[in-house]
Structures are given as C-alpha cells and as structure tokens.
PDB file of C-alpha atoms in Angstrom:
ATOM      1  CA  MET A   1     -30.652  17.568  19.044  1.00  0.00           C
ATOM      2  CA  ALA A   2     -27.914  15.883  17.031  1.00  0.00           C
ATOM      3  CA  SER A   3     -25.376  18.211  15.452  1.00  0.00           C
ATOM      4  CA  THR A   4     -24.576  18.291  11.749  1.00  0.00           C
ATOM      5  CA  VAL A   5     -21.326  16.413  12.467  1.00  0.00           C
ATOM      6  CA  ASP A   6     -23.172  13.728  14.471  1.00  0.00           C
ATOM      7  CA  ARG A   7     -25.654  13.225  11.650  1.00  0.00           C
ATOM      8  CA  HIS A   8     -22.872  12.998   9.090  1.00  0.00           C
ATOM      9  CA  VAL A   9     -20.987  10.405  11.166  1.00  0.00           C
ATOM     10  CA  SER A  10     -24.172   8.418  11.771  1.00  0.00           C
ATOM     11  CA  LYS A  11     -24.871   8.377   8.041  1.00  0.00           C
ATOM     12  CA  ILE A  12     -21.372   7.057   7.230  1.00  0.00           C
ATOM     13  CA  ILE A  13     -21.594   4.286   9.818  1.00  0.00           C
ATOM     14  CA  SER A  14     -25.116   3.310   8.734  1.00  0.00           C
ATOM     15  CA  ARG A  15     -23.960   3.051   5.138  1.00  0.00           C
ATOM     16  CA  LEU A  16     -21.068   0.799   6.145  1.00  0.00           C
ATOM     17  CA  LYS A  17     -23.322  -1.383   8.301  1.00  0.00           C
ATOM     18  CA  SER A  18     -25.740  -1.850   5.412  1.00  0.00           C
ATOM     19  CA  ASN A  19     -23.071  -3.742   3.438  1.00  0.00           C
ATOM     20  CA  CYS A  20     -22.934  -7.373   4.590  1.00  0.00           C
ATOM     21  CA  ASN A  21     -19.329  -7.610   3.352  1.00  0.00           C
ATOM     22  CA  VAL A  22     -18.163  -4.835   5.690  1.00  0.00           C
ATOM     23  CA  THR A  23     -17.437  -5.281   9.403  1.00  0.00           C
ATOM     24  CA  ILE A  24     -17.003  -2.351  11.790  1.00  0.00           C
ATOM     25  CA  SER A  25     -14.699  -3.465  14.565  1.00  0.00           C
ATOM     26  CA  ASN A  26     -15.875  -0.965  17.171  1.00  0.00           C
ATOM     27  CA  PRO A  27     -18.625   1.467  16.067  1.00  0.00           C
ATOM     28  CA  LYS A  28     -18.024   3.746  19.064  1.00  0.00           C
ATOM     29  CA  THR A  29     -14.291   4.090  18.312  1.00  0.00           C
ATOM     30  CA  LEU A  30     -14.925   4.640  14.612  1.00  0.00           C
ATOM     31  CA  SER A  31     -17.569   7.250  15.407  1.00  0.00           C
ATOM     32  CA  SER A  32     -15.114   9.119  17.644  1.00  0.00           C
ATOM     33  CA  LYS A  33     -12.398   9.093  14.974  1.00  0.00           C
ATOM     34  CA  LEU A  34     -14.775  10.286  12.253  1.00  0.00           C
ATOM     35  CA  THR A  35     -16.097  13.043  14.490  1.00  0.00           C
ATOM     36  CA  THR A  36     -12.562  14.331  15.068  1.00  0.00           C
ATOM     37  CA  ILE A  37     -11.729  14.175  11.369  1.00  0.00           C
ATOM     38  CA  ILE A  38     -14.900  15.954  10.248  1.00  0.00           C
ATOM     39  CA  THR A  39     -14.561  18.607  12.938  1.00  0.00           C
ATOM     40  CA  THR A  40     -10.917  19.210  12.014  1.00  0.00           C
ATOM     41  CA  SER A  41     -11.822  19.513   8.323  1.00  0.00           C
ATOM     42  CA  SER A  42     -13.799  22.676   9.052  1.00  0.00           C
ATOM     43  CA  THR A  43     -10.814  24.396  10.690  1.00  0.00           C
ATOM     44  CA  SER A  44      -7.756  22.966   8.925  1.00  0.00           C
ATOM     45  CA  SER A  45      -6.785  22.670   5.292  1.00  0.00           C
ATOM     46  CA  PRO A  46      -5.641  20.192   4.237  1.00  0.00           C
ATOM     47  CA  SER A  47      -6.886  18.182   7.213  1.00  0.00           C
ATOM     48  CA  ILE A  48      -7.073  14.658   5.836  1.00  0.00           C
ATOM     49  CA  ALA A  49      -4.899  12.456   3.662  1.00  0.00           C
ATOM     50  CA  VAL A  50      -5.092   8.894   2.389  1.00  0.00           C
ATOM     51  CA  ILE A  51      -2.429   6.171   2.589  1.00  0.00           C
ATOM     52  CA  LEU A  52      -2.962   3.105   0.408  1.00  0.00           C
ATOM     53  CA  ASP A  53      -1.063  -0.121   0.005  1.00  0.00           C
ATOM     54  CA  PHE A  54      -0.722  -1.208  -3.642  1.00  0.00           C
ATOM     55  CA  ASP A  55      -0.428  -4.974  -4.092  1.00  0.00           C
ATOM     56  CA  ARG A  56      -3.735  -6.725  -3.293  1.00  0.00           C
ATOM     57  CA  THR A  57      -5.275  -3.446  -2.099  1.00  0.00           C
ATOM     58  CA  ILE A  58      -5.397  -1.240  -5.185  1.00  0.00           C
ATOM     59  CA  THR A  59      -5.105  -4.486  -7.128  1.00  0.00           C
ATOM     60  CA  THR A  60      -7.295  -7.514  -6.434  1.00  0.00           C
ATOM     61  CA  GLY A  61      -6.384 -10.250  -3.982  1.00  0.00           C
ATOM     62  CA  ASP A  62      -5.278 -12.615  -6.736  1.00  0.00           C
ATOM     63  CA  SER A  63      -3.611 -10.070  -9.009  1.00  0.00           C
ATOM     64  CA  LEU A  64      -0.031 -10.152 -10.171  1.00  0.00           C
ATOM     65  CA  SER A  65       2.116  -8.067  -7.794  1.00  0.00           C
ATOM     66  CA  SER A  66       4.534  -5.314  -8.794  1.00  0.00           C
ATOM     67  CA  HIS A  67       7.416  -7.758  -8.218  1.00  0.00           C
ATOM     68  CA  GLY A  68       5.446 -10.333 -10.209  1.00  0.00           C
ATOM     69  CA  VAL A  69       5.298  -7.990 -13.191  1.00  0.00           C
ATOM     70  CA  VAL A  70       9.107  -7.936 -13.346  1.00  0.00           C
ATOM     71  CA  GLU A  71       9.295 -11.697 -12.823  1.00  0.00           C
ATOM     72  CA  ARG A  72       7.030 -12.150 -15.873  1.00  0.00           C
ATOM     73  CA  CYS A  73       9.458 -10.284 -18.131  1.00  0.00           C
ATOM     74  CA  GLU A  74      10.773 -12.621 -20.801  1.00  0.00           C
ATOM     75  CA  ILE A  75      14.577 -12.419 -20.837  1.00  0.00           C
ATOM     76  CA  ASP A  76      16.455 -14.775 -23.158  1.00  0.00           C
ATOM     77  CA  GLY A  77      18.386 -17.356 -21.146  1.00  0.00           C
ATOM     78  CA  PHE A  78      17.336 -15.915 -17.768  1.00  0.00           C
ATOM     79  CA  ASN A  79      14.514 -17.470 -15.731  1.00  0.00           C
ATOM     80  CA  LEU A  80      13.896 -14.603 -13.325  1.00  0.00           C
ATOM     81  CA  ASN A  81      10.873 -16.145 -11.633  1.00  0.00           C
ATOM     82  CA  GLU A  82      12.741 -19.364 -10.860  1.00  0.00           C
ATOM     83  CA  ARG A  83      15.696 -17.520  -9.332  1.00  0.00           C
ATOM     84  CA  THR A  84      13.657 -15.200  -7.107  1.00  0.00           C
ATOM     85  CA  LYS A  85      11.377 -18.039  -5.979  1.00  0.00           C
ATOM     86  CA  VAL A  86      14.297 -19.768  -4.287  1.00  0.00           C
ATOM     87  CA  ASN A  87      14.714 -16.722  -2.042  1.00  0.00           C
ATOM     88  CA  SER A  88      10.979 -16.363  -1.478  1.00  0.00           C
ATOM     89  CA  ASP A  89      10.711 -19.975  -0.341  1.00  0.00           C
ATOM     90  CA  LYS A  90      13.460 -19.314   2.201  1.00  0.00           C
ATOM     91  CA  TYR A  91      12.475 -15.891   3.553  1.00  0.00           C
ATOM     92  CA  TYR A  92       8.670 -15.697   3.302  1.00  0.00           C
ATOM     93  CA  PRO A  93       8.185 -18.183   6.172  1.00  0.00           C
ATOM     94  CA  ILE A  94      10.391 -15.924   8.299  1.00  0.00           C
ATOM     95  CA  GLU A  95       8.271 -12.874   7.422  1.00  0.00           C
ATOM     96  CA  THR A  96       5.033 -14.613   8.425  1.00  0.00           C
ATOM     97  CA  ASP A  97       6.204 -16.589  11.480  1.00  0.00           C
ATOM     98  CA  PRO A  98       4.583 -14.932  14.542  1.00  0.00           C
ATOM     99  CA  THR A  99       7.125 -16.527  16.908  1.00  0.00           C
ATOM    100  CA  ILE A 100      10.122 -14.729  15.382  1.00  0.00           C
ATOM    101  CA  PRO A 101      10.806 -11.296  16.965  1.00  0.00           C
ATOM    102  CA  LEU A 102      10.816  -8.180  14.793  1.00  0.00           C
ATOM    103  CA  SER A 103      14.466  -7.523  15.615  1.00  0.00           C
ATOM    104  CA  THR A 104      15.334 -10.839  13.946  1.00  0.00           C
ATOM    105  CA  LYS A 105      12.926 -10.456  11.018  1.00  0.00           C
ATOM    106  CA  ILE A 106      14.044  -7.014   9.835  1.00  0.00           C
ATOM    107  CA  PRO A 107      17.651  -7.885   8.848  1.00  0.00           C
ATOM    108  CA  LYS A 108      16.348 -11.038   7.147  1.00  0.00           C
ATOM    109  CA  MET A 109      13.877  -8.957   5.106  1.00  0.00           C
ATOM    110  CA  VAL A 110      16.674  -6.603   4.023  1.00  0.00           C
ATOM    111  CA  GLU A 111      18.755  -9.645   3.073  1.00  0.00           C
ATOM    112  CA  TRP A 112      15.870 -11.135   1.045  1.00  0.00           C
ATOM    113  CA  TYR A 113      15.035  -7.958  -0.844  1.00  0.00           C
ATOM    114  CA  THR A 114      18.699  -7.179  -1.518  1.00  0.00           C
ATOM    115  CA  LEU A 115      19.245 -10.637  -3.014  1.00  0.00           C
ATOM    116  CA  ASN A 116      16.210 -10.356  -5.286  1.00  0.00           C
ATOM    117  CA  HIS A 117      17.075  -6.804  -6.310  1.00  0.00           C
ATOM    118  CA  SER A 118      20.559  -7.998  -7.258  1.00  0.00           C
ATOM    119  CA  ILE A 119      19.080 -10.756  -9.426  1.00  0.00           C
ATOM    120  CA  MET A 120      16.763  -8.272 -11.161  1.00  0.00           C
ATOM    121  CA  SER A 121      19.587  -5.793 -11.721  1.00  0.00           C
ATOM    122  CA  THR A 122      21.684  -8.344 -13.634  1.00  0.00           C
ATOM    123  CA  ALA A 123      18.885  -9.823 -15.751  1.00  0.00           C
ATOM    124  CA  GLY A 124      18.896  -7.255 -18.548  1.00  0.00           C
ATOM    125  CA  ILE A 125      15.390  -5.986 -17.732  1.00  0.00           C
ATOM    126  CA  THR A 126      14.319  -2.839 -19.562  1.00  0.00           C
ATOM    127  CA  LYS A 127      11.428  -0.417 -19.183  1.00  0.00           C
ATOM    128  CA  SER A 128      10.082  -1.841 -22.431  1.00  0.00           C
ATOM    129  CA  HIS A 129       9.945  -5.335 -20.946  1.00  0.00           C
ATOM    130  CA  ILE A 130       7.916  -4.049 -17.996  1.00  0.00           C
ATOM    131  CA  SER A 131       5.605  -1.939 -20.172  1.00  0.00           C
ATOM    132  CA  HIS A 132       4.886  -4.987 -22.307  1.00  0.00           C
ATOM    133  CA  VAL A 133       3.833  -7.082 -19.296  1.00  0.00           C
ATOM    134  CA  ILE A 134       1.661  -4.258 -17.930  1.00  0.00           C
ATOM    135  CA  GLY A 135      -0.069  -3.771 -21.245  1.00  0.00           C
ATOM    136  CA  SER A 136      -0.582  -7.441 -22.088  1.00  0.00           C
ATOM    137  CA  SER A 137      -0.992  -9.442 -18.874  1.00  0.00           C
ATOM    138  CA  ASP A 138      -4.463 -10.606 -17.877  1.00  0.00           C
ATOM    139  CA  GLU A 139      -3.059 -11.496 -14.428  1.00  0.00           C
ATOM    140  CA  LEU A 140      -2.621  -7.839 -13.460  1.00  0.00           C
ATOM    141  CA  VAL A 141      -6.053  -6.670 -12.261  1.00  0.00           C
ATOM    142  CA  LEU A 142      -6.939  -3.468 -10.426  1.00  0.00           C
ATOM    143  CA  ARG A 143      -9.628  -3.694  -7.760  1.00  0.00           C
ATOM    144  CA  ASP A 144     -13.003  -2.512  -9.032  1.00  0.00           C
ATOM    145  CA  GLY A 145     -13.416   1.190  -8.357  1.00  0.00           C
ATOM    146  CA  SER A 146      -9.722   1.839  -7.650  1.00  0.00           C
ATOM    147  CA  VAL A 147      -9.074   4.053 -10.675  1.00  0.00           C
ATOM    148  CA  GLY A 148     -12.152   6.180  -9.993  1.00  0.00           C
ATOM    149  CA  PHE A 149     -11.290   6.503  -6.306  1.00  0.00           C
ATOM    150  CA  LEU A 150      -7.674   7.499  -6.937  1.00  0.00           C
ATOM    151  CA  ASN A 151      -8.646  10.041  -9.573  1.00  0.00           C
ATOM    152  CA  TYR A 152     -11.281  11.464  -7.221  1.00  0.00           C
ATOM    153  CA  LEU A 153      -8.612  12.034  -4.548  1.00  0.00           C
ATOM    154  CA  CYS A 154      -6.496  13.894  -7.111  1.00  0.00           C
ATOM    155  CA  ASP A 155      -9.445  15.954  -8.343  1.00  0.00           C
ATOM    156  CA  VAL A 156     -10.465  17.161  -4.876  1.00  0.00           C
ATOM    157  CA  ASP A 157      -6.849  17.777  -3.760  1.00  0.00           C
ATOM    158  CA  VAL A 158      -6.731  15.173  -0.998  1.00  0.00           C
ATOM    159  CA  PRO A 159      -3.046  14.269  -0.512  1.00  0.00           C
ATOM    160  CA  ALA A 160      -2.683  10.567  -1.237  1.00  0.00           C
ATOM    161  CA  THR A 161       0.347   8.323  -0.908  1.00  0.00           C
ATOM    162  CA  VAL A 162       0.577   4.836  -2.363  1.00  0.00           C
ATOM    163  CA  PHE A 163       2.858   2.987   0.019  1.00  0.00           C
ATOM    164  CA  SER A 164       4.413  -0.313  -1.042  1.00  0.00           C
ATOM    165  CA  ALA A 165       7.173  -2.757  -0.222  1.00  0.00           C
ATOM    166  CA  GLY A 166       6.999  -3.481  -3.947  1.00  0.00           C
ATOM    167  CA  LEU A 167       8.612  -1.681  -6.880  1.00  0.00           C
ATOM    168  CA  LYS A 168       7.884   2.032  -7.144  1.00  0.00           C
ATOM    169  CA  ASP A 169       8.734   2.351 -10.844  1.00  0.00           C
ATOM    170  CA  VAL A 170       6.447  -0.543 -11.760  1.00  0.00           C
ATOM    171  CA  ILE A 171       3.610   0.934  -9.686  1.00  0.00           C
ATOM    172  CA  ASP A 172       4.144   4.326 -11.369  1.00  0.00           C
ATOM    173  CA  MET A 173       3.852   2.650 -14.749  1.00  0.00           C
ATOM    174  CA  ILE A 174       0.755   0.637 -13.816  1.00  0.00           C
ATOM    175  CA  LEU A 175      -1.063   3.686 -12.453  1.00  0.00           C
ATOM    176  CA  THR A 176      -0.244   5.948 -15.396  1.00  0.00           C
ATOM    177  CA  HIS A 177      -1.160   3.136 -17.805  1.00  0.00           C
ATOM    178  CA  ASN A 178      -4.600   3.293 -16.163  1.00  0.00           C
ATOM    179  CA  ASP A 179      -4.769   7.109 -16.430  1.00  0.00           C
ATOM    180  CA  VAL A 180      -4.027   7.845 -12.784  1.00  0.00           C
ATOM    181  CA  PRO A 181      -1.546  10.760 -12.453  1.00  0.00           C
ATOM    182  CA  VAL A 182       1.612  10.204 -10.398  1.00  0.00           C
ATOM    183  CA  ASN A 183       3.703  13.101  -9.098  1.00  0.00           C
ATOM    184  CA  GLY A 184       7.157  13.222 -10.667  1.00  0.00           C
ATOM    185  CA  PHE A 185       6.411  10.541 -13.259  1.00  0.00           C
ATOM    186  CA  GLY A 186       5.747  11.046 -16.956  1.00  0.00           C
ATOM    187  CA  GLU A 187       6.599  13.848 -19.321  1.00  0.00           C
ATOM    188  CA  CYS A 188       3.649  16.050 -18.442  1.00  0.00           C
ATOM    189  CA  ILE A 189       1.254  16.101 -15.515  1.00  0.00           C
ATOM    190  CA  GLU A 190      -1.638  18.482 -16.013  1.00  0.00           C
ATOM    191  CA  ARG A 191      -2.982  18.108 -12.470  1.00  0.00           C
ATOM    192  CA  LYS A 192      -1.807  17.073  -9.055  1.00  0.00           C
ATOM    193  CA  GLY A 193      -1.194  13.338  -8.767  1.00  0.00           C
ATOM    194  CA  LEU A 194      -0.448  10.662  -6.217  1.00  0.00           C
ATOM    195  CA  ASP A 195       2.822  10.245  -4.371  1.00  0.00           C
ATOM    196  CA  VAL A 196       4.306   6.741  -4.506  1.00  0.00           C
ATOM    197  CA  VAL A 197       6.738   5.302  -1.972  1.00  0.00           C
ATOM    198  CA  GLY A 198       8.413   2.000  -2.781  1.00  0.00           C
ATOM    199  CA  ASN A 199      11.673   0.412  -3.866  1.00  0.00           C
ATOM    200  CA  LYS A 200      12.983   2.754  -6.527  1.00  0.00           C
ATOM    201  CA  MET A 201      14.853   1.371  -9.518  1.00  0.00           C
ATOM    202  CA  ILE A 202      17.980   2.813 -11.143  1.00  0.00           C
ATOM    203  CA  TRP A 203      18.101   2.831 -14.967  1.00  0.00           C
ATOM    204  CA  ASP A 204      20.960   3.449 -17.343  1.00  0.00           C
ATOM    205  CA  ASP A 205      20.666   5.737 -20.363  1.00  0.00           C
ATOM    206  CA  SER A 206      19.339   2.902 -22.526  1.00  0.00           C
ATOM    207  CA  GLY A 207      16.493   2.141 -20.104  1.00  0.00           C
ATOM    208  CA  GLU A 208      18.011  -0.994 -18.589  1.00  0.00           C
ATOM    209  CA  LEU A 209      17.681  -1.753 -14.870  1.00  0.00           C
ATOM    210  CA  VAL A 210      21.065  -1.542 -13.152  1.00  0.00           C
ATOM    211  CA  GLY A 211      20.272  -1.190  -9.450  1.00  0.00           C
ATOM    212  CA  PHE A 212      18.017   0.078  -6.654  1.00  0.00           C
ATOM    213  CA  VAL A 213      18.029   3.157  -4.454  1.00  0.00           C
ATOM    214  CA  ASP A 214      18.525   2.730  -0.700  1.00  0.00           C
ATOM    215  CA  PRO A 215      16.894   2.212   1.715  1.00  0.00           C
ATOM    216  CA  VAL A 216      15.265  -1.140   1.037  1.00  0.00           C
ATOM    217  CA  ILE A 217      11.550  -0.857   1.817  1.00  0.00           C
ATOM    218  CA  HIS A 218       9.991  -4.036   3.178  1.00  0.00           C
ATOM    219  CA  MET A 219       6.864  -4.935   5.156  1.00  0.00           C
ATOM    220  CA  PHE A 220       8.388  -3.983   8.501  1.00  0.00           C
ATOM    221  CA  ASN A 221       9.701  -0.505   7.686  1.00  0.00           C
ATOM    222  CA  LYS A 222       6.780   0.483   5.472  1.00  0.00           C
ATOM    223  CA  ASN A 223       5.866   3.422   7.705  1.00  0.00           C
ATOM    224  CA  MET A 224       6.242   7.192   7.927  1.00  0.00           C
ATOM    225  CA  SER A 225       9.954   6.914   8.725  1.00  0.00           C
ATOM    226  CA  VAL A 226      10.703   6.444   4.997  1.00  0.00           C
ATOM    227  CA  VAL A 227       8.250   9.031   3.625  1.00  0.00           C
ATOM    228  CA  PRO A 228       9.997  12.154   2.220  1.00  0.00           C
ATOM    229  CA  GLU A 229       9.512  15.360   4.204  1.00  0.00           C
ATOM    230  CA  ASP A 230       8.040  17.220   1.217  1.00  0.00           C
ATOM    231  CA  PHE A 231       5.158  14.807   0.599  1.00  0.00           C
ATOM    232  CA  GLY A 232       1.746  16.449   0.991  1.00  0.00           C
ATOM    233  CA  ILE A 233       0.587  13.807   3.440  1.00  0.00           C
ATOM    234  CA  ARG A 234       2.882  15.264   6.106  1.00  0.00           C
ATOM    235  CA  GLU A 235       0.867  18.502   6.132  1.00  0.00           C
ATOM    236  CA  CYS A 236      -2.291  16.714   7.275  1.00  0.00           C
ATOM    237  CA  GLU A 237      -3.591  16.019  10.773  1.00  0.00           C
ATOM    238  CA  ASN A 238      -5.650  12.911  10.001  1.00  0.00           C
ATOM    239  CA  VAL A 239      -5.405   9.895   7.718  1.00  0.00           C
ATOM    240  CA  VAL A 240      -7.550   7.188   6.183  1.00  0.00           C
ATOM    241  CA  LEU A 241      -5.314   4.127   5.815  1.00  0.00           C
ATOM    242  CA  ILE A 242      -6.237   1.308   3.392  1.00  0.00           C
ATOM    243  CA  GLY A 243      -4.379  -2.001   3.151  1.00  0.00           C
ATOM    244  CA  ASP A 244      -4.734  -5.768   3.021  1.00  0.00           C
ATOM    245  CA  GLY A 245      -1.952  -7.135   5.249  1.00  0.00           C
ATOM    246  CA  ALA A 246      -1.582  -6.976   9.008  1.00  0.00           C
ATOM    247  CA  GLY A 247       1.598  -4.926   8.554  1.00  0.00           C
ATOM    248  CA  ASP A 248      -0.323  -2.350   6.512  1.00  0.00           C
ATOM    249  CA  ALA A 249      -2.119  -1.263   9.678  1.00  0.00           C
ATOM    250  CA  LYS A 250       1.195   0.294  10.765  1.00  0.00           C
ATOM    251  CA  MET A 251       1.795   2.430   7.660  1.00  0.00           C
ATOM    252  CA  ALA A 252       0.912   5.651   9.511  1.00  0.00           C
ATOM    253  CA  ASP A 253       3.248   4.873  12.438  1.00  0.00           C
ATOM    254  CA  CYS A 254       6.575   6.650  13.020  1.00  0.00           C
ATOM    255  CA  LYS A 255       8.566   3.430  13.216  1.00  0.00           C
ATOM    256  CA  ALA A 256       8.306  -0.360  12.981  1.00  0.00           C
ATOM    257  CA  ASP A 257       8.067  -0.997  16.730  1.00  0.00           C
ATOM    258  CA  TRP A 258       5.674   1.878  17.489  1.00  0.00           C
ATOM    259  CA  LYS A 259       3.658   1.439  20.675  1.00  0.00           C
ATOM    260  CA  ASP A 260       0.815   3.328  22.328  1.00  0.00           C
ATOM    261  CA  GLY A 261       2.299   6.381  23.961  1.00  0.00           C
ATOM    262  CA  ASP A 262       5.038   6.901  21.371  1.00  0.00           C
ATOM    263  CA  GLU A 263       5.184  10.037  19.239  1.00  0.00           C
ATOM    264  CA  ARG A 264       2.381  10.266  16.687  1.00  0.00           C
ATOM    265  CA  VAL A 265       2.455  11.723  13.185  1.00  0.00           C
ATOM    266  CA  PHE A 266      -1.332  12.062  12.884  1.00  0.00           C
ATOM    267  CA  LYS A 267      -4.118  12.973  15.272  1.00  0.00           C
ATOM    268  CA  GLU A 268      -6.501  10.269  14.041  1.00  0.00           C
ATOM    269  CA  VAL A 269      -6.045   7.291  11.727  1.00  0.00           C
ATOM    270  CA  VAL A 270      -9.052   5.377  10.372  1.00  0.00           C
ATOM    271  CA  LYS A 271      -7.771   1.971   9.279  1.00  0.00           C
ATOM    272  CA  VAL A 272      -9.542  -0.026   6.551  1.00  0.00           C
ATOM    273  CA  GLY A 273      -8.391  -3.584   5.828  1.00  0.00           C
ATOM    274  CA  PHE A 274      -9.313  -5.839   2.898  1.00  0.00           C
ATOM    275  CA  ALA A 275      -9.518  -9.504   3.950  1.00  0.00           C
ATOM    276  CA  ASN A 276      -8.553 -11.239   0.710  1.00  0.00           C
ATOM    277  CA  TYR A 277      -8.185 -14.853   1.868  1.00  0.00           C
ATOM    278  CA  ASN A 278      -9.731 -17.007   4.609  1.00  0.00           C
ATOM    279  CA  THR A 279     -12.228 -14.196   4.959  1.00  0.00           C
ATOM    280  CA  GLU A 280     -14.057 -15.346   8.083  1.00  0.00           C
ATOM    281  CA  GLU A 281     -10.859 -16.102  10.001  1.00  0.00           C
ATOM    282  CA  LYS A 282      -9.156 -12.920   8.797  1.00  0.00           C
ATOM    283  CA  THR A 283     -12.145 -10.717   9.617  1.00  0.00           C
ATOM    284  CA  GLU A 284     -11.976 -11.818  13.231  1.00  0.00           C
ATOM    285  CA  ARG A 285      -8.211 -11.249  13.409  1.00  0.00           C
ATOM    286  CA  TYR A 286      -8.260  -8.004  11.418  1.00  0.00           C
ATOM    287  CA  SER A 287     -10.978  -6.579  13.645  1.00  0.00           C
ATOM    288  CA  GLU A 288      -8.292  -6.211  16.306  1.00  0.00           C
ATOM    289  CA  ILE A 289      -6.064  -3.984  14.129  1.00  0.00           C
ATOM    290  CA  PHE A 290      -8.382  -2.299  11.595  1.00  0.00           C
ATOM    291  CA  ASP A 291     -11.413  -0.092  12.282  1.00  0.00           C
ATOM    292  CA  VAL A 292     -13.229  -1.420   9.217  1.00  0.00           C
ATOM    293  CA  VAL A 293     -12.709  -4.846   7.627  1.00  0.00           C
ATOM    294  CA  VAL A 294     -13.864  -5.387   4.052  1.00  0.00           C
ATOM    295  CA  ASP A 295     -14.355  -8.724   2.299  1.00  0.00           C
ATOM    296  CA  GLY A 296     -11.629  -9.013  -0.343  1.00  0.00           C
ATOM    297  CA  LYS A 297     -14.232  -9.593  -3.063  1.00  0.00           C
ATOM    298  CA  GLU A 298     -15.488  -6.026  -2.595  1.00  0.00           C
ATOM    299  CA  GLY A 299     -14.362  -3.125  -4.734  1.00  0.00           C
ATOM    300  CA  MET A 300     -12.945   0.200  -3.575  1.00  0.00           C
ATOM    301  CA  GLY A 301     -16.411   1.769  -3.757  1.00  0.00           C
ATOM    302  CA  CYS A 302     -17.286   0.876  -0.174  1.00  0.00           C
ATOM    303  CA  VAL A 303     -14.406   3.048   1.025  1.00  0.00           C
TER     304      VAL A 303
END
C-alpha cells in the first residue's frame, strides 16, 4: 500500500502533468527528489528553502529588467540607455556564445558590468529617479501570482532568496513597492522577509548613486559562493530553484564550474525553469537542465 509520502508525491506530479504548459523532464527523478524533500521535512526544520531569479522569472518574460529601470531614469543631458547599450552590444554575444569557454567569459562579464556600473555611478541617478520609474512604468510587470507566492513563503517561514545578476537596490524597491517584505530594507519590517542577493549600490547622503559594492555579480558567478553565511537558506537541506535562463539552473551550486561529484550545499535541488521565448525549442533544451519546464506565459501559480 502506498505511503502517505508516496501519495503526496503522486498528487504533486499529477497536478503538474495536468497543465499542458508544464513539462516534467524525468518524472522518476522528480519523484525521487520530492520524496527526499518531503521525508526530510518531517525530521528537519527548516528543511526546504527557495531560490528565485528576479528578471524574467519574478517578472514576466518581456518586462523591464532591474538594469532597465535605471536606464529609463531621465537625467538631463545624459542618455544612460544609449551609453550602456554600446557595452551590451559588445559583451552580450560573448555571454551567449556556447563556443567560448567559461574561463574566458568570466573576466569579460566582470569587465562589462564594471563599465556599466561606472557609467551609472557618474550619471547623477538618485533613489527618487528610480522610485519614479518603478511607480510609473507600464513596462515593469511582475509575473502573475508572484506577489502572492513570495508573501506566502514569508508567511510560512520558508527561507527564500531572490538571486540576481541585476541591481539589488532596485529589486528591493520593486518588491517593497508591491508589498513584499525584504530583509534589511525599509524603515520597519513587521515580519520576516526575503533575502536579496545582487549588485549592491552605494549612495551618498543625498541619495545619489556613487558606486557599487564588490564583488560584481554576473550570470556566471550567480551561485552559493556569493551568498552571505548568515542567510537563512544556508540552514536548509533542500531547495526549490526557480529561474528562466540556463545559467539559473546553477544558482544552488558551490561555484561556477561545479561538476557532478563536487561538494554540494544541498541534499536535493528541484529545478523549475520558465521558457520565455522560442518555447518549443527551449523546452527541449531546458529539459536537460531543469526538472520542470514551464511555458513563459504561465504565472507563478503552477509552482
């Protein structure tokens, strides 16, 4: 007779299979991971955490990014978008070229981000500029169900970390603007919030951007190696990971070039990937790196 855990796992997988916009890469592997997680949850507290990418995961596939919010700031005599685009046109092809080895890509990513951060730091951008874009832009769109899901994680005390190669301060502001609590941000937090890891800005006393905190966080070091030791996620044995890019599948790894057999941070990692563009082609490719692939048109509710 099936155990309570087996029935629970079967119910989860059946629910996922019933959604035509959800693909389970390997039902047997997913079942094994879920069984471990559910079994652990009865003996360990906290046993599970959630890692989420921000841009095009918590937001929709065609939403303005956290960098895009800053680039939309209107600064007299300074076309920020035009200046950063020059660098993007040069470095983005390097990021996405599968023939270039990681050892070559990483210093180029640091170079790219450092250049753009320097441009932003000399543009005269203020917190007020960013708040205005967040409050007024119709290009910044959160994925349906994201706010409810994030608040649910906070309410039930599941440690959750938003992990981004974008701009931490902008993400903090977007989340709190949408009534999602963020640890360490805002004048008063009445309940436990999310942790956010990203490129942190430095502000002067007047609220003007003057620099960024090291290290630079980019797609290829967006992993546990840059997560502070005191974050709640480090106390957990298992993780549900949610992202939209191939690199997001590595967010729970110890390092950029992690391989099977290397040291692990977590016992089990269930990986969920949103396929925002070229859905059919991406679903096939993502099925090799994510346990569950979700059509990018879907909301966060299926998670």
